[in-house]
CSV table of C-alpha atoms in Angstrom, one decimal:
chain,number,residue,atom,x,y,z
H,1,MET,CA,95.7,33.2,170.0
H,2,LEU,CA,98.8,32.2,171.6
H,3,SER,CA,96.8,30.6,174.4
H,4,ASP,CA,94.9,28.4,171.8
H,5,TRP,CA,98.3,26.8,171.0
H,6,LEU,CA,98.9,26.3,174.5
H,7,TYR,CA,95.7,24.3,174.8
H,8,VAL,CA,96.8,22.2,172.0
H,9,GLY,CA,100.1,21.7,173.8
H,10,ILE,CA,98.3,20.5,176.9
H,11,PHE,CA,96.3,18.1,174.8
H,12,LEU,CA,99.5,16.9,173.0
H,13,VAL,CA,101.1,16.1,176.4
H,14,ILE,CA,98.2,14.2,177.8
H,15,ALA,CA,97.7,12.4,174.5
H,16,THR,CA,101.3,11.2,174.5
H,17,PHE,CA,100.9,10.0,178.0
H,18,LEU,CA,98.2,7.5,177.0
H,19,PRO,CA,100.2,5.2,174.7
H,20,PHE,CA,103.1,5.2,177.1
H,21,VAL,CA,100.9,4.2,180.0
H,22,ALA,CA,99.3,1.5,177.8
H,23,ILE,CA,102.6,0.0,176.7
H,24,THR,CA,104.0,0.0,180.2
H,25,LEU,CA,101.0,-1.5,181.8
H,26,ALA,CA,100.8,-4.3,179.4
H,27,GLY,CA,104.6,-4.8,179.8
H,28,ILE,CA,103.9,-5.3,183.5
H,29,LEU,CA,100.9,-7.4,183.3
H,30,GLY,CA,101.6,-9.6,180.3
H,31,PRO,CA,103.4,-12.9,180.7
H,32,LYS,CA,107.0,-13.2,179.5
H,33,LYS,CA,108.2,-16.6,178.3
H,34,PRO,CA,110.3,-16.0,175.4
H,35,ASN,CA,111.9,-18.7,173.3
H,36,ARG,CA,114.0,-19.0,170.2
H,37,LEU,CA,111.2,-19.9,167.9
H,38,LYS,CA,108.7,-17.3,169.2
H,39,SER,CA,111.0,-14.5,168.5
H,40,THR,CA,111.7,-15.4,164.9
H,41,ILE,CA,109.7,-13.3,162.4
H,42,TYR,CA,106.6,-14.6,160.7
H,43,GLU,CA,106.5,-14.6,156.9
H,44,CYS,CA,104.9,-17.8,155.9
H,45,GLY,CA,106.1,-20.6,158.0
H,46,ILE,CA,109.5,-21.4,156.8
H,47,GLU,CA,112.6,-19.6,157.8
H,48,THR,CA,113.3,-16.1,156.1
H,49,VAL,CA,115.7,-16.0,153.3
H,50,GLY,CA,118.0,-13.0,152.7
H,51,GLU,CA,118.3,-9.5,154.0
H,52,THR,CA,115.1,-7.5,154.5
H,53,TRP,CA,116.7,-4.0,154.8
H,54,VAL,CA,117.6,-3.8,151.0
H,55,GLN,CA,117.1,-1.0,148.5
H,56,PHE,CA,113.5,-1.0,147.2
H,57,ARG,CA,112.3,0.2,143.9
H,58,ALA,CA,113.0,3.6,142.6
H,59,GLN,CA,109.3,4.2,141.7
H,60,TYR,CA,108.5,5.1,145.2
H,61,TYR,CA,111.2,7.7,145.2
H,62,ILE,CA,109.9,9.3,141.9
H,63,PHE,CA,106.4,9.5,143.6
H,64,ALA,CA,107.9,11.1,146.5
H,65,LEU,CA,109.7,13.7,144.5
H,66,VAL,CA,106.6,14.6,142.4
H,67,PHE,CA,104.6,14.7,145.7
H,68,VAL,CA,107.0,17.1,147.2
H,69,VAL,CA,106.7,19.6,144.2
H,70,PHE,CA,102.8,19.6,144.2
H,71,ASP,CA,102.4,19.5,148.0
H,72,VAL,CA,104.5,22.8,148.3
H,73,GLU,CA,102.4,24.4,145.4
H,74,THR,CA,99.0,23.3,146.8
H,75,VAL,CA,100.0,24.8,150.3
H,76,LEU,CA,100.6,28.0,148.4
H,77,LEU,CA,96.9,28.1,147.6
H,78,TYR,CA,95.8,28.2,151.2
H,79,PRO,CA,96.7,31.8,152.0
H,80,TRP,CA,95.2,32.8,148.7
H,81,ALA,CA,92.0,31.1,149.6
H,82,VAL,CA,91.8,32.8,152.9
H,83,ALA,CA,92.4,36.3,151.6
H,84,TYR,CA,90.2,35.7,148.6
H,85,ASN,CA,87.5,38.0,149.4
H,86,GLN,CA,89.8,40.9,149.7
H,87,LEU,CA,91.8,40.3,146.7
H,88,GLY,CA,89.8,41.2,143.5
H,89,LEU,CA,90.2,40.2,140.0
H,90,PHE,CA,94.0,40.3,139.7
H,91,ALA,CA,94.6,37.8,142.3
H,92,VAL,CA,92.0,35.5,140.8
H,93,ALA,CA,93.8,35.6,137.4
H,94,GLU,CA,97.1,35.0,139.1
H,95,ALA,CA,95.7,32.0,140.8
H,96,VAL,CA,94.2,30.6,137.6
H,97,LEU,CA,97.6,31.0,136.0
H,98,PHE,CA,99.3,29.3,139.0
H,99,VAL,CA,96.9,26.4,138.8
H,100,LEU,CA,97.4,26.2,135.0
H,101,ILE,CA,101.0,25.8,135.5
H,102,LEU,CA,100.5,23.2,138.1
H,103,PHE,CA,98.3,21.3,135.6
H,104,ALA,CA,101.1,21.7,133.0
H,105,ALA,CA,103.6,20.2,135.4
H,106,LEU,CA,101.2,17.3,136.1
H,107,VAL,CA,100.7,16.6,132.4
H,108,TYR,CA,104.5,16.7,132.0
H,109,ALA,CA,105.1,14.2,134.8
H,110,TRP,CA,102.3,12.1,133.4
H,111,ARG,CA,103.7,12.1,129.8
H,112,LYS,CA,107.2,11.4,131.1
H,113,GLY,CA,105.8,8.3,132.8
H,114,ALA,CA,106.5,9.3,136.3
H,115,LEU,CA,103.0,8.4,137.3
H,116,ARG,CA,103.0,5.0,135.8
H,117,TRP,CA,103.3,2.0,138.1
H,118,PHE,CA,105.0,-0.9,136.4
N,1,MET,CA,96.0,32.6,182.7
N,2,ASN,CA,95.1,31.4,186.1
N,3,ALA,CA,95.0,27.9,187.7
N,4,THR,CA,91.4,27.2,187.2
N,5,LEU,CA,91.6,28.0,183.5
N,6,VAL,CA,94.4,25.5,183.2
N,7,ILE,CA,92.5,22.9,185.1
N,8,GLU,CA,89.5,23.5,182.8
N,9,TRP,CA,91.5,22.8,179.8
N,10,VAL,CA,93.2,19.7,181.3
N,11,VAL,CA,89.7,18.4,182.2
N,12,LYS,CA,88.6,19.1,178.6
N,13,SER,CA,91.5,17.3,177.1
N,14,LEU,CA,90.9,14.3,179.3
N,15,VAL,CA,87.3,14.3,178.4
N,16,ILE,CA,88.1,14.3,174.7
N,17,ILE,CA,90.7,11.5,175.1
N,18,LEU,CA,88.2,9.5,177.0
N,19,VAL,CA,85.4,10.1,174.5
N,20,LEU,CA,87.8,9.1,171.7
N,21,THR,CA,89.1,5.9,173.3
N,22,GLY,CA,85.6,4.9,174.4
N,23,GLY,CA,84.5,5.8,170.8
N,24,PHE,CA,87.2,3.7,169.3
N,25,ALA,CA,86.2,0.7,171.5
N,26,TYR,CA,82.6,1.0,170.4
N,27,THR,CA,83.4,1.7,166.7
N,28,THR,CA,85.1,-1.7,166.6
N,29,LEU,CA,81.8,-3.2,168.0
N,30,TYR,CA,79.7,-1.0,165.6
N,31,GLU,CA,81.8,-2.1,162.7
N,32,ARG,CA,81.5,-5.8,163.5
N,33,LYS,CA,77.7,-5.5,164.2
N,34,VAL,CA,77.0,-3.7,161.0
N,35,LEU,CA,79.3,-6.0,158.9
N,36,ALA,CA,77.5,-9.0,160.4
N,37,ARG,CA,74.2,-7.7,159.7
N,38,MET,CA,75.2,-7.0,156.0
N,39,GLN,CA,76.4,-10.6,155.6
N,40,VAL,CA,73.2,-11.9,157.4
N,41,ARG,CA,75.1,-12.8,160.6
N,42,ARG,CA,74.5,-11.7,164.1
N,43,GLY,CA,77.9,-10.4,165.0
N,44,PRO,CA,79.3,-10.5,168.6
N,45,ASN,CA,76.4,-11.2,171.1
N,46,ARG,CA,77.8,-13.3,174.0
N,47,ALA,CA,79.6,-10.7,176.1
N,48,GLY,CA,76.9,-8.7,177.9
N,49,PRO,CA,73.4,-7.8,176.4
N,50,LEU,CA,73.7,-7.5,172.5
N,51,GLY,CA,77.5,-7.9,172.9
N,52,ILE,CA,78.0,-4.5,174.5
N,53,LEU,CA,80.8,-5.7,176.7
N,54,GLN,CA,82.9,-7.1,173.8
N,55,PRO,CA,85.2,-4.2,173.4
N,56,VAL,CA,85.9,-4.5,177.1
N,57,ALA,CA,86.7,-8.1,176.8
N,58,ASP,CA,88.9,-7.5,173.9
N,59,GLY,CA,90.9,-4.8,175.8
N,60,ILE,CA,91.4,-7.0,178.9
N,61,LYS,CA,92.6,-9.8,176.6
N,62,LEU,CA,95.0,-7.6,174.7
N,63,ILE,CA,96.6,-6.3,178.1
N,64,PHE,CA,97.3,-9.7,179.4
N,65,LYS,CA,98.8,-11.0,176.1
N,66,GLU,CA,102.5,-11.6,175.8
N,67,GLU,CA,104.3,-9.1,173.7
N,68,LEU,CA,106.8,-10.6,171.2
N,69,THR,CA,109.6,-8.6,169.6
N,70,PRO,CA,111.4,-10.3,166.7
N,71,HIS,CA,115.0,-10.9,167.7
N,72,ASN,CA,116.5,-9.1,164.7
N,73,ALA,CA,114.1,-6.1,164.8
N,74,ASP,CA,115.3,-2.5,165.6
N,75,LYS,CA,113.9,-2.7,169.2
N,76,PHE,CA,113.7,1.1,170.0
N,77,ILE,CA,111.9,2.0,166.8
N,78,PHE,CA,109.7,-1.1,167.1
N,79,THR,CA,108.4,0.2,170.4
N,80,VAL,CA,108.2,3.9,169.5
N,81,ALA,CA,106.3,3.3,166.2
N,82,PRO,CA,102.9,2.6,167.7
N,83,VAL,CA,103.2,5.8,169.8
N,84,ILE,CA,104.1,7.9,166.8
N,85,THR,CA,101.0,6.4,165.0
N,86,VAL,CA,98.5,6.9,167.9
N,87,VAL,CA,99.5,10.3,169.1
N,88,PRO,CA,98.7,12.4,165.9
N,89,ALA,CA,95.4,10.5,165.6
N,90,LEU,CA,94.4,11.8,168.9
N,91,VAL,CA,95.9,15.3,168.5
N,92,ILE,CA,94.0,16.1,165.1
N,93,THR,CA,90.8,16.3,167.0
N,94,ALA,CA,92.1,19.2,169.2
N,95,VAL,CA,90.8,21.8,166.7
N,96,VAL,CA,87.4,20.3,166.0
N,97,PRO,CA,84.5,22.2,167.6
N,98,TRP,CA,81.9,20.2,169.4
N,99,GLY,CA,79.4,23.0,170.0
N,100,ARG,CA,79.0,26.5,171.0
N,101,GLU,CA,79.1,28.0,174.5
N,102,ILE,CA,77.3,26.4,177.4
N,103,SER,CA,76.7,27.4,181.0
N,104,LEU,CA,77.5,24.9,183.7
N,105,PHE,CA,77.8,25.5,187.4
N,106,GLY,CA,77.5,29.2,186.9
N,107,ARG,CA,80.3,29.3,184.5
N,108,THR,CA,80.5,29.5,180.6
N,109,PHE,CA,82.3,26.8,178.8
N,110,THR,CA,83.3,26.7,175.2
N,111,LEU,CA,82.6,23.3,173.7
N,112,TYR,CA,85.8,23.2,171.8
N,113,LEU,CA,89.4,22.7,172.9
N,114,SER,CA,91.1,25.4,170.8
N,115,ASN,CA,90.0,27.7,168.1
N,116,VAL,CA,93.2,28.0,166.1
N,117,ASN,CA,93.0,30.2,163.2
N,118,VAL,CA,95.0,27.8,161.0
N,119,ALA,CA,93.0,24.7,161.9
N,120,VAL,CA,92.8,23.2,158.6
N,121,LEU,CA,96.5,23.6,157.9
N,122,TYR,CA,97.1,22.1,161.4
N,123,ILE,CA,94.9,19.0,160.5
N,124,LEU,CA,96.8,18.6,157.1
N,125,SER,CA,100.2,18.6,158.7
N,126,VAL,CA,99.3,16.4,161.7
N,127,THR,CA,97.7,13.7,159.7
N,128,SER,CA,100.9,13.4,157.7
N,129,ILE,CA,103.0,12.7,160.9
N,130,SER,CA,101.2,9.4,161.5
N,131,VAL,CA,102.5,8.1,158.3
N,132,TYR,CA,106.0,8.1,159.9
N,133,GLY,CA,104.8,5.6,162.6
N,134,ILE,CA,103.4,3.1,160.0
N,135,THR,CA,106.5,3.3,157.8
N,136,LEU,CA,108.9,2.9,160.8
N,137,ALA,CA,106.8,0.0,162.2
N,138,GLY,CA,107.1,-1.7,158.9
N,139,TRP,CA,110.7,-1.1,158.5
N,140,SER,CA,111.9,-1.9,162.1
N,141,SER,CA,110.0,-5.2,162.0
N,142,ASN,CA,112.7,-6.6,159.8
N,143,ASN,CA,110.0,-8.6,158.0
N,144,LYS,CA,109.6,-8.4,154.2
N,145,TYR,CA,105.9,-8.2,154.2
N,146,ALA,CA,105.8,-5.6,156.9
N,147,THR,CA,108.4,-3.5,155.1
N,148,LEU,CA,106.5,-3.7,151.8
N,149,GLY,CA,103.4,-2.7,153.7
N,150,GLY,CA,104.9,0.3,155.5
N,151,VAL,CA,106.5,1.6,152.1
N,152,ARG,CA,103.1,1.1,150.4
N,153,ALA,CA,101.4,3.0,153.1
N,154,THR,CA,103.7,6.0,152.6
N,155,ALA,CA,103.3,6.1,148.9
N,156,GLN,CA,99.5,5.7,149.1
N,157,MET,CA,99.2,8.5,151.7
N,158,ILE,CA,101.3,11.1,149.9
N,159,SER,CA,99.3,10.4,146.7
N,160,TYR,CA,96.0,11.0,148.4
N,161,GLU,CA,97.2,13.8,150.5
N,162,LEU,CA,97.4,16.2,147.4
N,163,ALA,CA,93.7,15.5,146.7
N,164,LEU,CA,92.7,15.9,150.3
N,165,GLY,CA,94.7,19.2,150.5
N,166,CYS,CA,92.8,20.5,147.5
N,167,ALA,CA,89.5,19.4,148.9
N,168,TYR,CA,89.9,21.5,152.0
N,169,ILE,CA,90.4,24.7,149.9
N,170,GLY,CA,86.8,24.8,148.6
N,171,PRO,CA,85.2,25.6,152.1
N,172,ILE,CA,88.1,27.9,153.0
N,173,LEU,CA,87.5,29.9,149.8
N,174,ILE,CA,83.8,30.4,150.6
N,175,VAL,CA,84.3,31.2,154.3
N,176,GLY,CA,87.6,33.1,154.0
N,177,SER,CA,88.9,31.6,157.2
N,178,MET,CA,90.8,28.4,158.2
N,179,SER,CA,89.3,28.1,161.6
N,180,LEU,CA,86.8,25.2,161.8
N,181,VAL,CA,84.6,27.2,164.2
N,182,ASP,CA,84.2,29.9,161.5
N,183,ILE,CA,83.7,27.2,158.8
N,184,VAL,CA,80.9,25.5,160.8
N,185,GLU,CA,79.2,28.8,161.7
N,186,ALA,CA,79.2,29.8,158.1
N,187,GLN,CA,77.0,26.6,157.4
N,188,ALA,CA,74.1,27.9,159.3
N,189,GLY,CA,72.2,28.6,156.1
N,190,VAL,CA,73.2,25.8,153.8
N,191,TRP,CA,75.7,23.0,154.2
N,192,PHE,CA,78.8,23.0,152.1
N,193,ILE,CA,78.0,19.5,150.6
N,194,PHE,CA,75.5,21.3,148.4
N,195,LEU,CA,78.0,24.1,147.4
N,196,GLN,CA,80.9,21.8,147.0
N,197,PRO,CA,79.8,18.3,146.0
N,198,VAL,CA,83.0,17.5,144.0
N,199,ALA,CA,85.2,18.6,146.9
N,200,PHE,CA,83.0,16.6,149.2
N,201,LEU,CA,83.4,13.4,147.1
N,202,VAL,CA,87.1,13.9,146.8
N,203,TYR,CA,87.4,14.5,150.6
N,204,PHE,CA,85.4,11.3,151.2
N,205,LEU,CA,87.6,9.0,148.9
N,206,ALA,CA,90.7,10.6,149.9
N,207,SER,CA,90.1,10.3,153.6
N,208,LEU,CA,89.3,6.6,153.1
N,209,ALA,CA,92.8,6.2,151.5
N,210,GLU,CA,94.4,8.3,154.3
N,211,VAL,CA,93.1,6.1,157.0
N,212,ASN,CA,93.9,2.8,155.1
N,213,ARG,CA,90.3,1.7,155.0
N,214,ALA,CA,88.7,-0.5,152.4
N,215,PRO,CA,88.8,-0.4,149.4
N,216,PHE,CA,92.1,1.4,149.8
N,217,ASP,CA,93.5,-0.8,152.6
N,218,MET,CA,96.5,-1.9,150.5
N,219,PRO,CA,99.0,-1.5,153.3
N,220,GLU,CA,97.4,-4.4,155.2
N,221,ALA,CA,96.2,-6.5,152.2
N,222,GLU,CA,96.1,-9.9,153.9
N,223,GLN,CA,96.2,-12.0,150.8
N,224,GLU,CA,99.5,-10.7,149.6
N,225,LEU,CA,101.2,-9.1,152.7
N,226,THR,CA,100.2,-11.2,155.6
N,227,ALA,CA,99.0,-8.3,157.9
N,228,GLY,CA,101.1,-5.6,156.4
N,229,TYR,CA,103.0,-3.2,158.6
N,230,HIS,CA,101.7,-4.7,161.8
N,231,THR,CA,102.5,-8.4,161.1
N,232,GLU,CA,105.1,-8.7,163.9
N,233,TYR,CA,103.1,-6.7,166.5
N,234,SER,CA,101.2,-8.3,169.2
N,235,GLY,CA,99.4,-7.5,172.5
N,236,MET,CA,99.2,-3.8,173.5
N,237,LYS,CA,101.3,-2.6,170.7
N,238,PHE,CA,99.1,-4.2,168.2
N,239,ALA,CA,96.1,-2.6,170.0
N,240,LEU,CA,97.6,0.8,169.6
N,241,PHE,CA,97.8,0.4,165.8
N,242,PHE,CA,94.2,-0.7,165.8
N,243,MET,CA,93.3,2.2,168.0
N,244,ALA,CA,95.1,4.7,165.8
N,245,GLU,CA,93.2,3.4,162.7
N,246,TYR,CA,89.8,3.7,164.4
N,247,ILE,CA,90.5,7.0,166.0
N,248,LYS,CA,91.7,8.4,162.8
N,249,MET,CA,88.4,7.2,161.2
N,250,ILE,CA,86.4,9.1,164.0
N,251,ALA,CA,88.8,12.1,163.4
N,252,VAL,CA,88.2,12.3,159.5
N,253,ALA,CA,84.5,11.8,160.1
N,254,MET,CA,84.4,14.7,162.5
N,255,ILE,CA,86.5,16.9,160.2
N,256,GLY,CA,84.4,15.9,157.2
N,257,VAL,CA,81.2,16.6,159.1
N,258,SER,CA,82.6,20.1,160.2
N,259,LEU,CA,83.7,21.0,156.7
N,260,PHE,CA,80.8,19.7,154.6
N,261,LEU,CA,77.8,18.7,156.8
N,262,GLY,CA,77.3,21.6,159.0
N,263,GLY,CA,79.3,20.2,162.1
N,264,TYR,CA,77.4,20.7,165.3
N,265,LEU,CA,74.7,22.7,163.7
N,266,GLY,CA,71.1,21.5,163.6
N,267,PRO,CA,67.4,22.5,164.4
N,268,GLY,CA,67.0,24.1,167.9
N,269,ILE,CA,70.8,24.7,168.4
N,270,ASP,CA,70.3,28.4,169.0
N,271,ARG,CA,67.9,27.7,172.0
N,272,PHE,CA,69.7,24.5,173.4
N,273,PRO,CA,73.5,24.8,172.8
N,274,ILE,CA,73.9,21.5,174.6
N,275,LEU,CA,72.4,19.7,171.4
N,276,GLY,CA,75.8,20.6,169.6
N,277,PRO,CA,77.7,17.5,170.7
N,278,VAL,CA,74.5,15.4,170.0
N,279,TYR,CA,74.3,16.5,166.3
N,280,LEU,CA,77.9,16.0,165.9
N,281,PHE,CA,77.7,12.5,167.3
N,282,ILE,CA,74.8,11.6,165.1
N,283,LYS,CA,76.4,12.9,161.9
N,284,VAL,CA,79.8,11.1,162.8
N,285,ALA,CA,77.8,7.8,163.4
N,286,VAL,CA,76.2,8.1,160.0
N,287,TRP,CA,79.6,8.9,158.3
N,288,LEU,CA,81.1,5.9,160.0
N,289,PHE,CA,78.2,3.8,158.9
N,290,VAL,CA,78.9,4.8,155.2
N,291,ILE,CA,82.6,3.9,155.7
N,292,ILE,CA,81.7,0.4,157.0
N,293,TRP,CA,79.1,0.0,154.2
N,294,VAL,CA,81.7,0.8,151.7
N,295,ARG,CA,84.0,-1.9,153.2
N,296,ALA,CA,81.2,-4.4,153.1
N,297,THR,CA,80.4,-3.6,149.5
N,298,LEU,CA,83.6,-2.9,147.4
N,299,PRO,CA,86.5,-5.2,146.9
N,300,ARG,CA,90.1,-3.9,147.3
N,301,ILE,CA,91.5,-2.2,144.3
N,302,ARG,CA,94.9,-3.2,142.8
N,303,TYR,CA,97.9,-1.1,143.8
N,304,ASP,CA,98.8,0.5,140.4
N,305,ARG,CA,95.1,1.4,139.9
N,306,LEU,CA,95.0,3.0,143.4
N,307,MET,CA,98.0,5.2,142.6
N,308,ALA,CA,96.6,6.1,139.1
N,309,LEU,CA,93.2,7.1,140.7
N,310,GLY,CA,95.0,9.3,143.2
N,311,TRP,CA,97.2,11.2,140.7
N,312,LYS,CA,95.2,11.1,137.4
N,313,VAL,CA,91.7,11.4,138.6
N,314,MET,CA,91.3,12.8,142.1
N,315,PHE,CA,94.0,15.4,142.1
N,316,PRO,CA,93.0,17.1,138.8
N,317,LEU,CA,89.5,16.8,139.8
N,318,ALA,CA,90.2,18.7,143.1
N,319,LEU,CA,92.1,21.4,141.4
N,320,LEU,CA,89.4,21.9,139.0
N,321,SER,CA,86.8,22.2,141.8
N,322,VAL,CA,89.0,24.8,143.4
N,323,MET,CA,89.2,26.8,140.2
N,324,ILE,CA,85.4,26.7,139.4
N,325,THR,CA,84.6,27.7,143.1
N,326,ALA,CA,86.9,30.7,142.7
N,327,LEU,CA,85.3,31.8,139.4
N,328,VAL,CA,81.7,31.2,140.7
N,329,LEU,CA,82.6,33.2,143.9
N,330,LEU,CA,83.9,36.0,141.6
N,331,PHE,CA,80.7,36.1,139.7
N,332,VAL,CA,78.5,36.0,142.7
N,333,GLU,CA,80.2,39.0,144.4
N,334,SER,CA,80.4,41.2,141.3
């Protein structure tokens, strides 16, 4: 079991190697003739106006918050699903209850307008 | 744990990475060819017979391109972001089985890199990491369109990840294991697409959203966001983003095939285990064809609708599918 993770580790190291080699190789082989105009950012042809790194809308934040709640709860269903065959009726009833609570939370977030994009 | 064993796994890793990068190159050609045929064109046909050298030509061109970095960008993150995007895309495939055991040179090899017993959880967590790369790329470019593209990508991916996570639960419930090898072997009788049609549909749609493919390619909607998060990228760094997208496409196809379409199983697999990778390849090619077909057919959907579809349709549907599966299993067993 532990060795299986070792193989994933070997794979990770080799996989990390690939993009680094690619970027380094391109950095050596590619031409470098920088000038002022080339290194400006491309938006639509005219010079950019104002800061880019400003605060963006709070709607993303609310979605992220709702996501965290549901993601943690969904991951709780994984061990339940694996052990399902050995659990019996009680665990099923519990899981149904759990998912019903999840649904209630979703409906609550929905009614509160957290899922509305405006 | 001896030296030959380590060498064996290093060779396996290298083979998988080579197959994936080669697969990436030829998926681009495949897509261009199929799209061209669907639009009554011919597609690339100048480089080599039938255009088969086109990906090589593209690769050489991208290596010799000048790389531009905007003068006001965050230089370090700008360079690291493509790496963060491409590495998880490659690493997901470590747990996907390619076949059973084969004998070669008097030794027995297993045709998978690693049979981790939490493979599905591993896939779920590793796919989430590549979102960071896209968001950081958008943010570090210091370009308004790129920033918007990066933020949109994050919001979209987290919305569809819930549905994706629930779609995985169906097969796990039936098999009682998270290992992909066990899940594939359990499909020797009947493929899970027939037992889990709703989960399959949810998986297919959510995986399209996860890899930012049409009709969910909001982060790079060219009409409104120039090119989205990779507007400022050029040369090899751009190629890495492109590579990440296509390798993720191949990866979700491989995972979907393993979960719902019987993975490497097929007629005659018991007598000739070497057929495993062949069946996997054919199924993945068909899956990729459907993805390209969807791109050729459907227009991009509006962003608010995309979020609504993820939260208000797919996620409840996937949860419902999990519950029904659990109840049916209970009745079947008792």
